[in-house]
């Protein structure tokens, strides 16, 4: 496959559509338009111009979160999540060693190989908003 990997943001439409297509929660387009440029780091993978995979890092440099890891269904099972995560981990390596790097894993098998563990001193929590 002739994937084109870049650190450009997806468009708002691409982002919102890919999230829903892979089963992640829907994001408001106006909110996404404001939020995407605030990313610390983004990686997008395209196939003939079409967005097929992405991931982002958000935060302030001391506390960062890996979010929006998504591979379009027709492109799954071909190693794209590794390409996305390897790019993200190269960015993470540039952060201070004190930076706390977190994520919520819908699929834990994806992240253990990059050094992520379930902490024994804390539990991840998220606010129920609806
Ligand atoms: C989860 C997701 C990102 C994986 O993307 P992908 O590119 O299809 O991943 P791959 O199938 O290439 O698998 C990546 C690796 O995990 C391994 N793997 C795949 N399925 C696995 C499973 N069920 N158990 C253990 N390992 C598995 C692969 O062997 C591969 O290993 P390698 O990198 O060491 O060769 C993709 O399926 C997706 O977008 N799902 C919907 C959205 C989602 O859940 N995002 C994650 C939110 S935390």
mmCIF file of N, CA and C and ligand atoms in Angstrom:
data_model
loop_
_atom_site.group_PDB
_atom_site.id
_atom_site.type_symbol
_atom_site.label_atom_id
_atom_site.label_comp_id
_atom_site.label_asym_id
_atom_site.label_seq_id
_atom_site.Cartn_x
_atom_site.Cartn_y
_atom_site.Cartn_z
ATOM 1 N N UNK A 1 0.831 -1.197 0.000
ATOM 2 C CA UNK A 1 0.000 0.000 0.000
ATOM 3 C C UNK A 1 0.870 1.254 0.000
ATOM 4 N N UNK A 2 0.355 2.312 -0.581
ATOM 5 C CA UNK A 2 1.107 3.555 -0.712
ATOM 6 C C UNK A 2 0.569 4.595 0.260
ATOM 7 N N UNK A 3 0.798 4.328 1.553
ATOM 8 C CA UNK A 3 0.294 5.254 2.562
ATOM 9 C C UNK A 3 1.110 6.541 2.545
ATOM 10 N N UNK A 4 0.427 7.658 2.741
ATOM 11 C CA UNK A 4 1.135 8.928 2.924
ATOM 12 C C UNK A 4 0.932 9.360 4.372
ATOM 13 N N UNK A 5 2.033 9.380 5.115
ATOM 14 C CA UNK A 5 1.984 9.727 6.536
ATOM 15 C C UNK A 5 2.443 11.165 6.697
ATOM 16 N N UNK A 6 1.677 11.963 7.449
ATOM 17 C CA UNK A 6 2.104 13.343 7.696
ATOM 18 C C UNK A 6 1.699 13.769 9.090
ATOM 19 N N UNK A 7 2.210 14.904 9.500
ATOM 20 C CA UNK A 7 1.843 15.465 10.798
ATOM 21 C C UNK A 7 0.877 16.635 10.645
ATOM 22 N N UNK A 8 0.146 16.623 9.541
ATOM 23 C CA UNK A 8 -0.894 17.633 9.347
ATOM 24 C C UNK A 8 -2.180 17.171 10.031
ATOM 25 N N UNK A 9 -2.961 18.162 10.440
ATOM 26 C CA UNK A 9 -4.264 17.832 11.028
ATOM 27 C C UNK A 9 -5.208 17.323 9.943
ATOM 28 N N UNK A 10 -6.153 16.481 10.313
ATOM 29 C CA UNK A 10 -7.247 16.175 9.375
ATOM 30 C C UNK A 10 -8.162 17.393 9.296
ATOM 31 N N UNK A 11 -8.976 17.457 8.271
ATOM 32 C CA UNK A 11 -10.010 18.496 8.276
ATOM 33 C C UNK A 11 -11.046 18.129 9.344
ATOM 34 N N UNK A 12 -11.818 19.130 9.730
ATOM 35 C CA UNK A 12 -12.853 18.883 10.738
ATOM 36 C C UNK A 12 -13.830 17.812 10.254
ATOM 37 N N UNK A 13 -14.230 17.911 9.002
ATOM 38 C CA UNK A 13 -15.174 16.924 8.454
ATOM 39 C C UNK A 13 -14.571 15.526 8.462
ATOM 40 N N UNK A 14 -13.321 15.415 8.014
ATOM 41 C CA UNK A 14 -12.660 14.106 8.000
ATOM 42 C C UNK A 14 -12.598 13.525 9.415
ATOM 43 N N UNK A 15 -12.191 14.382 10.343
ATOM 44 C CA UNK A 15 -12.033 13.953 11.736
ATOM 45 C C UNK A 15 -13.360 13.435 12.304
ATOM 46 N N UNK A 16 -14.398 14.246 12.157
ATOM 47 C CA UNK A 16 -15.700 13.870 12.726
ATOM 48 C C UNK A 16 -16.237 12.612 12.061
ATOM 49 N N UNK A 17 -16.054 12.496 10.769
ATOM 50 C CA UNK A 17 -16.570 11.330 10.060
ATOM 51 C C UNK A 17 -15.786 10.067 10.423
ATOM 52 N N UNK A 18 -14.462 10.170 10.536
ATOM 53 C CA UNK A 18 -13.670 8.978 10.857
ATOM 54 C C UNK A 18 -14.004 8.466 12.254
ATOM 55 N N UNK A 19 -14.132 9.386 13.221
ATOM 56 C CA UNK A 19 -14.470 8.954 14.588
ATOM 57 C C UNK A 19 -15.747 8.127 14.587
ATOM 58 N N UNK A 20 -16.771 8.646 13.955
ATOM 59 C CA UNK A 20 -18.065 7.945 13.959
ATOM 60 C C UNK A 20 -17.968 6.635 13.172
ATOM 61 N N UNK A 21 -17.251 6.676 12.059
ATOM 62 C CA UNK A 21 -17.150 5.475 11.212
ATOM 63 C C UNK A 21 -16.502 4.310 11.946
ATOM 64 N N UNK A 22 -15.562 4.597 12.855
ATOM 65 C CA UNK A 22 -14.879 3.506 13.565
ATOM 66 C C UNK A 22 -15.532 3.183 14.902
ATOM 67 N N UNK A 23 -16.632 3.885 15.208
ATOM 68 C CA UNK A 23 -17.357 3.553 16.430
ATOM 69 C C UNK A 23 -16.999 4.381 17.639
ATOM 70 N N UNK A 24 -16.190 5.424 17.445
ATOM 71 C CA UNK A 24 -15.911 6.334 18.557
ATOM 72 C C UNK A 24 -17.056 7.346 18.645
ATOM 73 N N UNK A 25 -17.137 8.057 19.767
ATOM 74 C CA UNK A 25 -18.265 8.968 19.973
ATOM 75 C C UNK A 25 -18.217 10.124 18.979
ATOM 76 N N UNK A 26 -19.400 10.651 18.669
ATOM 77 C CA UNK A 26 -19.486 11.773 17.735
ATOM 78 C C UNK A 26 -18.984 13.044 18.394
ATOM 79 N N UNK A 27 -18.297 13.869 17.612
ATOM 80 C CA UNK A 27 -17.822 15.170 18.093
ATOM 81 C C UNK A 27 -18.544 16.277 17.330
ATOM 82 N N UNK A 28 -18.842 17.360 18.039
ATOM 83 C CA UNK A 28 -19.481 18.526 17.432
ATOM 84 C C UNK A 28 -18.489 19.222 16.481
ATOM 85 N N UNK A 29 -18.944 19.567 15.302
ATOM 86 C CA UNK A 29 -18.011 20.130 14.323
ATOM 87 C C UNK A 29 -17.483 21.501 14.745
ATOM 88 N N UNK A 30 -18.312 22.312 15.376
ATOM 89 C CA UNK A 30 -17.841 23.643 15.804
ATOM 90 C C UNK A 30 -16.789 23.485 16.905
ATOM 91 N N UNK A 31 -17.057 22.594 17.850
ATOM 92 C CA UNK A 31 -16.079 22.345 18.916
ATOM 93 C C UNK A 31 -14.794 21.753 18.342
ATOM 94 N N UNK A 32 -14.928 20.861 17.372
ATOM 95 C CA UNK A 32 -13.739 20.252 16.762
ATOM 96 C C UNK A 32 -12.916 21.296 16.005
ATOM 97 N N UNK A 33 -13.597 22.222 15.363
ATOM 98 C CA UNK A 33 -12.902 23.269 14.618
ATOM 99 C C UNK A 33 -12.023 24.100 15.553
ATOM 100 N N UNK A 34 -12.490 24.319 16.768
ATOM 101 C CA UNK A 34 -11.691 25.067 17.749
ATOM 102 C C UNK A 34 -10.603 24.197 18.363
ATOM 103 N N UNK A 35 -10.908 22.932 18.563
ATOM 104 C CA UNK A 35 -10.008 22.072 19.327
ATOM 105 C C UNK A 35 -8.834 21.533 18.512
ATOM 106 N N UNK A 36 -9.079 21.135 17.275
ATOM 107 C CA UNK A 36 -8.017 20.470 16.514
ATOM 108 C C UNK A 36 -6.726 21.293 16.423
ATOM 109 N N UNK A 37 -6.818 22.614 16.178
ATOM 110 C CA UNK A 37 -5.564 23.386 16.099
ATOM 111 C C UNK A 37 -4.808 23.457 17.430
ATOM 112 N N UNK A 38 -5.485 23.110 18.532
ATOM 113 C CA UNK A 38 -4.810 23.124 19.832
ATOM 114 C C UNK A 38 -4.060 21.821 20.094
ATOM 115 N N UNK A 39 -4.071 20.897 19.155
ATOM 116 C CA UNK A 39 -3.320 19.646 19.319
ATOM 117 C C UNK A 39 -1.847 19.946 19.535
ATOM 118 N N UNK A 40 -1.227 19.172 20.402
ATOM 119 C CA UNK A 40 0.236 19.259 20.538
ATOM 120 C C UNK A 40 0.917 18.571 19.364
ATOM 121 N N UNK A 41 0.277 17.520 18.888
ATOM 122 C CA UNK A 41 0.870 16.718 17.825
ATOM 123 C C UNK A 41 -0.258 15.936 17.152
ATOM 124 N N UNK A 42 -0.136 15.759 15.853
ATOM 125 C CA UNK A 42 -1.125 14.954 15.138
ATOM 126 C C UNK A 42 -0.410 14.132 14.085
ATOM 127 N N UNK A 43 -0.986 12.985 13.778
ATOM 128 C CA UNK A 43 -0.484 12.183 12.668
ATOM 129 C C UNK A 43 -1.690 11.721 11.862
ATOM 130 N N UNK A 44 -1.571 11.863 10.562
ATOM 131 C CA UNK A 44 -2.624 11.408 9.664
ATOM 132 C C UNK A 44 -2.001 10.511 8.603
ATOM 133 N N UNK A 45 -2.752 9.491 8.209
ATOM 134 C CA UNK A 45 -2.315 8.592 7.141
ATOM 135 C C UNK A 45 -3.372 8.650 6.049
ATOM 136 N N UNK A 46 -2.921 8.871 4.821
ATOM 137 C CA UNK A 46 -3.839 8.981 3.685
ATOM 138 C C UNK A 46 -3.525 7.916 2.638
ATOM 139 N N UNK A 47 -4.591 7.496 1.984
ATOM 140 C CA UNK A 47 -4.477 6.585 0.848
ATOM 141 C C UNK A 47 -5.093 7.311 -0.343
ATOM 142 N N UNK A 48 -4.258 7.717 -1.271
ATOM 143 C CA UNK A 48 -4.712 8.514 -2.416
ATOM 144 C C UNK A 48 -5.546 9.710 -1.957
ATOM 145 N N UNK A 49 -5.039 10.378 -0.934
ATOM 146 C CA UNK A 49 -5.682 11.596 -0.449
ATOM 147 C C UNK A 49 -6.756 11.390 0.590
ATOM 148 N N UNK A 50 -7.235 10.174 0.717
ATOM 149 C CA UNK A 50 -8.327 9.911 1.655
ATOM 150 C C UNK A 50 -7.780 9.533 3.031
ATOM 151 N N UNK A 51 -8.332 10.177 4.056
ATOM 152 C CA UNK A 51 -7.883 9.884 5.415
ATOM 153 C C UNK A 51 -8.251 8.461 5.801
ATOM 154 N N UNK A 52 -7.248 7.638 6.157
ATOM 155 C CA UNK A 52 -7.533 6.258 6.558
ATOM 156 C C UNK A 52 -7.101 5.969 7.993
ATOM 157 N N UNK A 53 -6.281 6.852 8.583
ATOM 158 C CA UNK A 53 -5.872 6.626 9.976
ATOM 159 C C UNK A 53 -5.401 7.936 10.581
ATOM 160 N N UNK A 54 -5.526 8.020 11.891
ATOM 161 C CA UNK A 54 -5.044 9.234 12.558
ATOM 162 C C UNK A 54 -4.803 8.962 14.037
ATOM 163 N N UNK A 55 -4.153 9.922 14.670
ATOM 164 C CA UNK A 55 -3.983 9.937 16.114
ATOM 165 C C UNK A 55 -3.549 11.325 16.511
ATOM 166 N N UNK A 56 -3.804 11.686 17.758
ATOM 167 C CA UNK A 56 -3.395 13.018 18.237
ATOM 168 C C UNK A 56 -2.836 12.917 19.638
ATOM 169 N N UNK A 57 -2.053 13.944 20.001
ATOM 170 C CA UNK A 57 -1.615 14.146 21.378
ATOM 171 C C UNK A 57 -2.113 15.524 21.790
ATOM 172 N N UNK A 58 -2.794 15.579 22.934
ATOM 173 C CA UNK A 58 -3.281 16.852 23.457
ATOM 174 C C UNK A 58 -2.720 17.064 24.859
ATOM 175 N N UNK A 59 -2.715 18.318 25.296
ATOM 176 C CA UNK A 59 -2.231 18.602 26.639
ATOM 177 C C UNK A 59 -1.356 19.831 26.664
ATOM 178 N N UNK A 60 -0.619 19.992 27.761
ATOM 179 C CA UNK A 60 0.176 21.211 27.931
ATOM 180 C C UNK A 60 1.679 20.956 27.980
ATOM 181 N N UNK A 61 2.074 19.736 27.724
ATOM 182 C CA UNK A 61 3.505 19.429 27.737
ATOM 183 C C UNK A 61 3.964 18.802 29.040
ATOM 184 N N UNK A 62 3.211 19.043 30.126
ATOM 185 C CA UNK A 62 3.495 18.353 31.390
ATOM 186 C C UNK A 62 2.554 17.172 31.573
ATOM 187 N N UNK A 63 1.291 17.403 31.211
ATOM 188 C CA UNK A 63 0.281 16.349 31.206
ATOM 189 C C UNK A 63 -0.203 16.227 29.769
ATOM 190 N N UNK A 64 -0.021 15.083 29.169
ATOM 191 C CA UNK A 64 -0.489 14.911 27.799
ATOM 192 C C UNK A 64 -1.314 13.636 27.707
ATOM 193 N N UNK A 65 -2.233 13.641 26.755
ATOM 194 C CA UNK A 65 -3.085 12.480 26.533
ATOM 195 C C UNK A 65 -3.060 12.112 25.052
ATOM 196 N N UNK A 66 -2.975 10.833 24.798
ATOM 197 C CA UNK A 66 -3.043 10.314 23.426
ATOM 198 C C UNK A 66 -4.510 10.016 23.130
ATOM 199 N N UNK A 67 -5.006 10.590 22.060
ATOM 200 C CA UNK A 67 -6.443 10.495 21.748
ATOM 201 C C UNK A 67 -6.651 10.243 20.263
ATOM 202 N N UNK A 68 -7.896 9.887 19.939
ATOM 203 C CA UNK A 68 -8.333 9.798 18.541
ATOM 204 C C UNK A 68 -7.512 8.824 17.708
ATOM 205 N N UNK A 69 -7.060 7.727 18.319
ATOM 206 C CA UNK A 69 -6.392 6.683 17.530
ATOM 207 C C UNK A 69 -7.480 5.952 16.752
ATOM 208 N N UNK A 70 -7.433 6.058 15.439
ATOM 209 C CA UNK A 70 -8.510 5.481 14.632
ATOM 210 C C UNK A 70 -7.971 5.058 13.273
ATOM 211 N N UNK A 71 -8.398 3.885 12.847
ATOM 212 C CA UNK A 71 -8.057 3.363 11.523
ATOM 213 C C UNK A 71 -9.369 2.992 10.830
ATOM 214 N N UNK A 72 -9.579 3.519 9.643
ATOM 215 C CA UNK A 72 -10.810 3.225 8.889
ATOM 216 C C UNK A 72 -10.956 1.724 8.710
ATOM 217 N N UNK A 73 -12.187 1.235 8.758
ATOM 218 C CA UNK A 73 -12.420 -0.214 8.787
ATOM 219 C C UNK A 73 -11.764 -0.935 7.616
ATOM 220 N N UNK A 74 -11.811 -0.327 6.431
ATOM 221 C CA UNK A 74 -11.242 -0.996 5.255
ATOM 222 C C UNK A 74 -9.720 -1.024 5.278
ATOM 223 N N UNK A 75 -9.111 -0.242 6.176
ATOM 224 C CA UNK A 75 -7.647 -0.203 6.263
ATOM 225 C C UNK A 75 -7.129 -0.896 7.520
ATOM 226 N N UNK A 76 -8.035 -1.473 8.295
ATOM 227 C CA UNK A 76 -7.602 -2.127 9.531
ATOM 228 C C UNK A 76 -6.879 -3.435 9.235
ATOM 229 N N UNK A 77 -6.082 -3.867 10.199
ATOM 230 C CA UNK A 77 -5.385 -5.137 10.078
ATOM 231 C C UNK A 77 -4.175 -5.098 9.167
ATOM 232 N N UNK A 78 -3.697 -3.881 8.876
ATOM 233 C CA UNK A 78 -2.543 -3.740 7.975
ATOM 234 C C UNK A 78 -1.399 -2.970 8.635
ATOM 235 N N UNK A 79 -1.475 -2.850 9.944
ATOM 236 C CA UNK A 79 -0.365 -2.232 10.662
ATOM 237 C C UNK A 79 -0.403 -0.719 10.758
ATOM 238 N N UNK A 80 -1.531 -0.112 10.363
ATOM 239 C CA UNK A 80 -1.564 1.360 10.395
ATOM 240 C C UNK A 80 -1.537 1.912 11.815
ATOM 241 N N UNK A 81 -2.144 1.189 12.753
ATOM 242 C CA UNK A 81 -2.118 1.708 14.128
ATOM 243 C C UNK A 81 -0.684 1.750 14.648
ATOM 244 N N UNK A 82 0.148 0.829 14.212
ATOM 245 C CA UNK A 82 1.567 0.866 14.630
ATOM 246 C C UNK A 82 2.267 2.079 14.020
ATOM 247 N N UNK A 83 1.987 2.369 12.762
ATOM 248 C CA UNK A 83 2.583 3.553 12.128
ATOM 249 C C UNK A 83 2.185 4.813 12.896
ATOM 250 N N UNK A 84 0.901 4.900 13.234
ATOM 251 C CA UNK A 84 0.412 6.064 13.976
ATOM 252 C C UNK A 84 1.069 6.131 15.350
ATOM 253 N N UNK A 85 1.097 5.007 16.068
ATOM 254 C CA UNK A 85 1.653 5.023 17.428
ATOM 255 C C UNK A 85 3.158 5.251 17.425
ATOM 256 N N UNK A 86 3.868 4.732 16.439
ATOM 257 C CA UNK A 86 5.319 4.968 16.397
ATOM 258 C C UNK A 86 5.609 6.447 16.177
ATOM 259 N N UNK A 87 4.825 7.106 15.335
ATOM 260 C CA UNK A 87 5.002 8.543 15.133
ATOM 261 C C UNK A 87 4.702 9.293 16.429
ATOM 262 N N UNK A 88 3.638 8.908 17.092
ATOM 263 C CA UNK A 88 3.278 9.575 18.348
ATOM 264 C C UNK A 88 4.356 9.347 19.407
ATOM 265 N N UNK A 89 4.890 8.143 19.479
ATOM 266 C CA UNK A 89 5.909 7.868 20.492
ATOM 267 C C UNK A 89 7.206 8.625 20.195
ATOM 268 N N UNK A 90 7.484 8.901 18.919
ATOM 269 C CA UNK A 90 8.648 9.745 18.594
ATOM 270 C C UNK A 90 8.432 11.153 19.117
ATOM 271 N N UNK A 91 7.186 11.646 19.011
ATOM 272 C CA UNK A 91 6.885 12.960 19.579
ATOM 273 C C UNK A 91 6.995 12.923 21.109
ATOM 274 N N UNK A 92 6.434 11.902 21.707
ATOM 275 C CA UNK A 92 6.472 11.791 23.171
ATOM 276 C C UNK A 92 7.918 11.789 23.674
ATOM 277 N N UNK A 93 8.813 11.199 22.905
ATOM 278 C CA UNK A 93 10.224 11.126 23.316
ATOM 279 C C UNK A 93 10.860 12.509 23.403
ATOM 280 N N UNK A 94 10.262 13.504 22.764
ATOM 281 C CA UNK A 94 10.814 14.870 22.816
ATOM 282 C C UNK A 94 10.330 15.632 24.050
ATOM 283 N N UNK A 95 9.371 15.070 24.777
ATOM 284 C CA UNK A 95 8.820 15.755 25.952
ATOM 285 C C UNK A 95 9.732 15.550 27.155
ATOM 286 N N UNK A 96 9.650 16.465 28.132
ATOM 287 C CA UNK A 96 10.446 16.278 29.356
ATOM 288 C C UNK A 96 10.144 14.929 30.001
ATOM 289 N N UNK A 97 11.128 14.382 30.671
ATOM 290 C CA UNK A 97 10.921 13.054 31.266
ATOM 291 C C UNK A 97 9.890 13.098 32.387
ATOM 292 N N UNK A 98 9.611 14.300 32.929
ATOM 293 C CA UNK A 98 8.603 14.398 33.986
ATOM 294 C C UNK A 98 7.177 14.404 33.436
ATOM 295 N N UNK A 99 7.029 14.567 32.133
ATOM 296 C CA UNK A 99 5.682 14.634 31.546
ATOM 297 C C UNK A 99 4.910 13.340 31.786
ATOM 298 N N UNK A 100 3.671 13.493 32.225
ATOM 299 C CA UNK A 100 2.796 12.334 32.425
ATOM 300 C C UNK A 100 2.020 12.085 31.138
ATOM 301 N N UNK A 101 2.155 10.893 30.604
ATOM 302 C CA UNK A 101 1.564 10.541 29.301
ATOM 303 C C UNK A 101 0.487 9.485 29.537
ATOM 304 N N UNK A 102 -0.761 9.858 29.254
ATOM 305 C CA UNK A 102 -1.893 8.979 29.574
ATOM 306 C C UNK A 102 -2.740 8.704 28.344
ATOM 307 N N UNK A 103 -3.560 7.698 28.447
ATOM 308 C CA UNK A 103 -4.579 7.447 27.425
ATOM 309 C C UNK A 103 -5.654 6.563 28.032
ATOM 310 N N UNK A 104 -6.825 6.607 27.427
ATOM 311 C CA UNK A 104 -7.873 5.644 27.742
ATOM 312 C C UNK A 104 -7.866 4.608 26.633
ATOM 313 N N UNK A 105 -7.639 3.376 27.007
ATOM 314 C CA UNK A 105 -7.510 2.312 26.009
ATOM 315 C C UNK A 105 -8.829 1.576 25.835
ATOM 316 N N UNK A 106 -9.429 1.737 24.681
ATOM 317 C CA UNK A 106 -10.587 0.901 24.350
ATOM 318 C C UNK A 106 -10.104 -0.507 24.019
ATOM 319 N N UNK A 107 -8.881 -0.599 23.498
ATOM 320 C CA UNK A 107 -8.272 -1.891 23.170
ATOM 321 C C UNK A 107 -6.878 -1.910 23.789
ATOM 322 N N UNK A 108 -6.721 -2.647 24.903
ATOM 323 C CA UNK A 108 -5.451 -2.578 25.630
ATOM 324 C C UNK A 108 -4.305 -3.241 24.882
ATOM 325 N N UNK A 109 -4.616 -4.175 23.942
ATOM 326 C CA UNK A 109 -3.537 -4.861 23.219
ATOM 327 C C UNK A 109 -2.739 -3.915 22.330
ATOM 328 N N UNK A 110 -3.301 -2.751 22.057
ATOM 329 C CA UNK A 110 -2.604 -1.836 21.153
ATOM 330 C C UNK A 110 -1.458 -1.104 21.828
ATOM 331 N N UNK A 111 -1.578 -0.875 23.128
ATOM 332 C CA UNK A 111 -0.686 0.088 23.777
ATOM 333 C C UNK A 111 0.402 -0.525 24.654
ATOM 334 N N UNK A 112 0.185 -1.745 25.112
ATOM 335 C CA UNK A 112 1.189 -2.361 25.974
ATOM 336 C C UNK A 112 2.548 -2.459 25.307
ATOM 337 N N UNK A 113 2.541 -2.725 24.001
ATOM 338 C CA UNK A 113 3.823 -2.897 23.287
ATOM 339 C C UNK A 113 4.590 -1.593 23.168
ATOM 340 N N UNK A 114 3.923 -0.467 23.460
ATOM 341 C CA UNK A 114 4.612 0.832 23.435
ATOM 342 C C UNK A 114 4.964 1.309 24.847
ATOM 343 N N UNK A 115 4.772 0.438 25.818
ATOM 344 C CA UNK A 115 5.223 0.754 27.168
ATOM 345 C C UNK A 115 4.122 1.206 28.113
ATOM 346 N N UNK A 116 2.884 1.241 27.651
ATOM 347 C CA UNK A 116 1.794 1.669 28.524
ATOM 348 C C UNK A 116 1.376 0.521 29.431
ATOM 349 N N UNK A 117 1.108 0.878 30.675
ATOM 350 C CA UNK A 117 0.697 -0.109 31.667
ATOM 351 C C UNK A 117 -0.557 0.398 32.372
ATOM 352 N N UNK A 118 -1.290 -0.523 32.961
ATOM 353 C CA UNK A 118 -2.387 -0.138 33.846
ATOM 354 C C UNK A 118 -1.754 0.198 35.188
ATOM 355 N N UNK A 119 -1.866 1.451 35.650
ATOM 356 C CA UNK A 119 -1.157 1.828 36.880
ATOM 357 C C UNK A 119 -1.758 1.114 38.087
ATOM 358 N N UNK A 120 -0.875 0.824 39.060
ATOM 359 C CA UNK A 120 -1.386 0.166 40.263
ATOM 360 C C UNK A 120 -1.713 1.173 41.359
ATOM 361 N N UNK A 121 -1.416 2.463 41.097
ATOM 362 C CA UNK A 121 -1.611 3.478 42.131
ATOM 363 C C UNK A 121 -2.799 4.389 41.833
ATOM 364 N N UNK A 122 -3.447 4.188 40.688
ATOM 365 C CA UNK A 122 -4.521 5.094 40.297
ATOM 366 C C UNK A 122 -5.458 4.362 39.361
ATOM 367 N N UNK A 123 -6.655 4.898 39.229
ATOM 368 C CA UNK A 123 -7.600 4.334 38.277
ATOM 369 C C UNK A 123 -8.091 5.475 37.388
ATOM 370 N N UNK A 124 -8.137 5.248 36.095
ATOM 371 C CA UNK A 124 -8.629 6.270 35.187
ATOM 372 C C UNK A 124 -10.128 6.464 35.383
ATOM 373 N N UNK A 125 -10.567 7.697 35.370
ATOM 374 C CA UNK A 125 -11.993 7.981 35.531
ATOM 375 C C UNK A 125 -12.411 9.011 34.495
ATOM 376 N N UNK A 126 -13.664 8.952 34.103
ATOM 377 C CA UNK A 126 -14.179 9.928 33.148
ATOM 378 C C UNK A 126 -15.549 10.379 33.621
ATOM 379 N N UNK A 127 -15.876 11.630 33.372
ATOM 380 C CA UNK A 127 -17.127 12.206 33.849
ATOM 381 C C UNK A 127 -18.287 11.785 32.954
ATOM 382 N N UNK A 128 -19.326 11.239 33.547
ATOM 383 C CA UNK A 128 -20.541 10.907 32.802
ATOM 384 C C UNK A 128 -21.278 12.211 32.514
ATOM 385 N N UNK A 129 -21.445 12.570 31.258
ATOM 386 C CA UNK A 129 -22.044 13.866 30.942
ATOM 387 C C UNK A 129 -23.438 13.751 30.393
ATOM 388 N N UNK A 130 -23.882 12.542 30.047
ATOM 389 C CA UNK A 130 -25.268 12.409 29.615
ATOM 390 C C UNK A 130 -25.810 11.040 29.990
HETATM 391 C C1 LIG B 1 -7.889 -0.358 17.271
HETATM 392 C C2 LIG B 1 -7.398 0.094 15.886
HETATM 393 C C3 LIG B 1 -6.830 1.509 15.998
HETATM 394 C C4 LIG B 1 -6.304 -0.889 15.433
HETATM 395 O O1 LIG B 1 -5.826 -0.444 14.182
HETATM 396 P P1 LIG B 1 -5.218 -1.433 13.087
HETATM 397 O O2 LIG B 1 -4.340 -0.639 12.195
HETATM 398 O O3 LIG B 1 -6.320 -2.172 12.439
HETATM 399 O O4 LIG B 1 -4.354 -2.403 13.965
HETATM 400 P P2 LIG B 1 -3.714 -3.760 13.423
HETATM 401 O O5 LIG B 1 -4.808 -4.731 13.079
HETATM 402 O O6 LIG B 1 -2.766 -3.438 12.335
HETATM 403 O O7 LIG B 1 -3.017 -4.315 14.706
HETATM 404 C C5 LIG B 1 -1.962 -3.607 15.324
HETATM 405 C C6 LIG B 1 -1.211 -4.598 16.180
HETATM 406 O O8 LIG B 1 -2.092 -5.194 17.157
HETATM 407 C C7 LIG B 1 -2.130 -6.602 16.954
HETATM 408 N N1 LIG B 1 -3.511 -7.045 17.192
HETATM 409 C C8 LIG B 1 -4.561 -6.833 16.370
HETATM 410 N N2 LIG B 1 -5.672 -7.338 16.955
HETATM 411 C C9 LIG B 1 -5.290 -7.851 18.143
HETATM 412 C C10 LIG B 1 -5.986 -8.510 19.196
HETATM 413 N N3 LIG B 1 -7.309 -8.729 19.151
HETATM 414 N N4 LIG B 1 -5.279 -8.896 20.288
HETATM 415 C C11 LIG B 1 -3.951 -8.687 20.358
HETATM 416 N N5 LIG B 1 -3.222 -8.048 19.378
HETATM 417 C C12 LIG B 1 -3.907 -7.659 18.292
HETATM 418 C C13 LIG B 1 -1.676 -6.822 15.541
HETATM 419 O O9 LIG B 1 -1.126 -8.109 15.406
HETATM 420 C C14 LIG B 1 -0.633 -5.750 15.398
HETATM 421 O O10 LIG B 1 0.541 -6.101 16.060
HETATM 422 P P3 LIG B 1 1.997 -5.561 15.585
HETATM 423 O O11 LIG B 1 1.908 -4.054 15.462
HETATM 424 O O12 LIG B 1 2.918 -5.956 16.685
HETATM 425 O O13 LIG B 1 2.262 -6.213 14.281
HETATM 426 C C15 LIG B 1 -8.533 0.054 14.844
HETATM 427 O O14 LIG B 1 -9.092 -1.239 14.838
HETATM 428 C C16 LIG B 1 -9.639 1.062 15.137
HETATM 429 O O15 LIG B 1 -9.586 2.200 14.673
HETATM 430 N N6 LIG B 1 -10.651 0.630 15.919
HETATM 431 C C17 LIG B 1 -11.787 1.515 16.226
HETATM 432 C C18 LIG B 1 -11.407 2.726 17.067
HETATM 433 C C19 LIG B 1 -10.673 2.352 18.331
HETATM 434 O O16 LIG B 1 -11.031 1.437 19.062
HETATM 435 N N7 LIG B 1 -9.597 3.122 18.592
HETATM 436 C C20 LIG B 1 -8.777 2.940 19.750
HETATM 437 C C21 LIG B 1 -9.301 3.783 20.852
HETATM 438 S S1 LIG B 1 -8.337 3.544 22.331
#
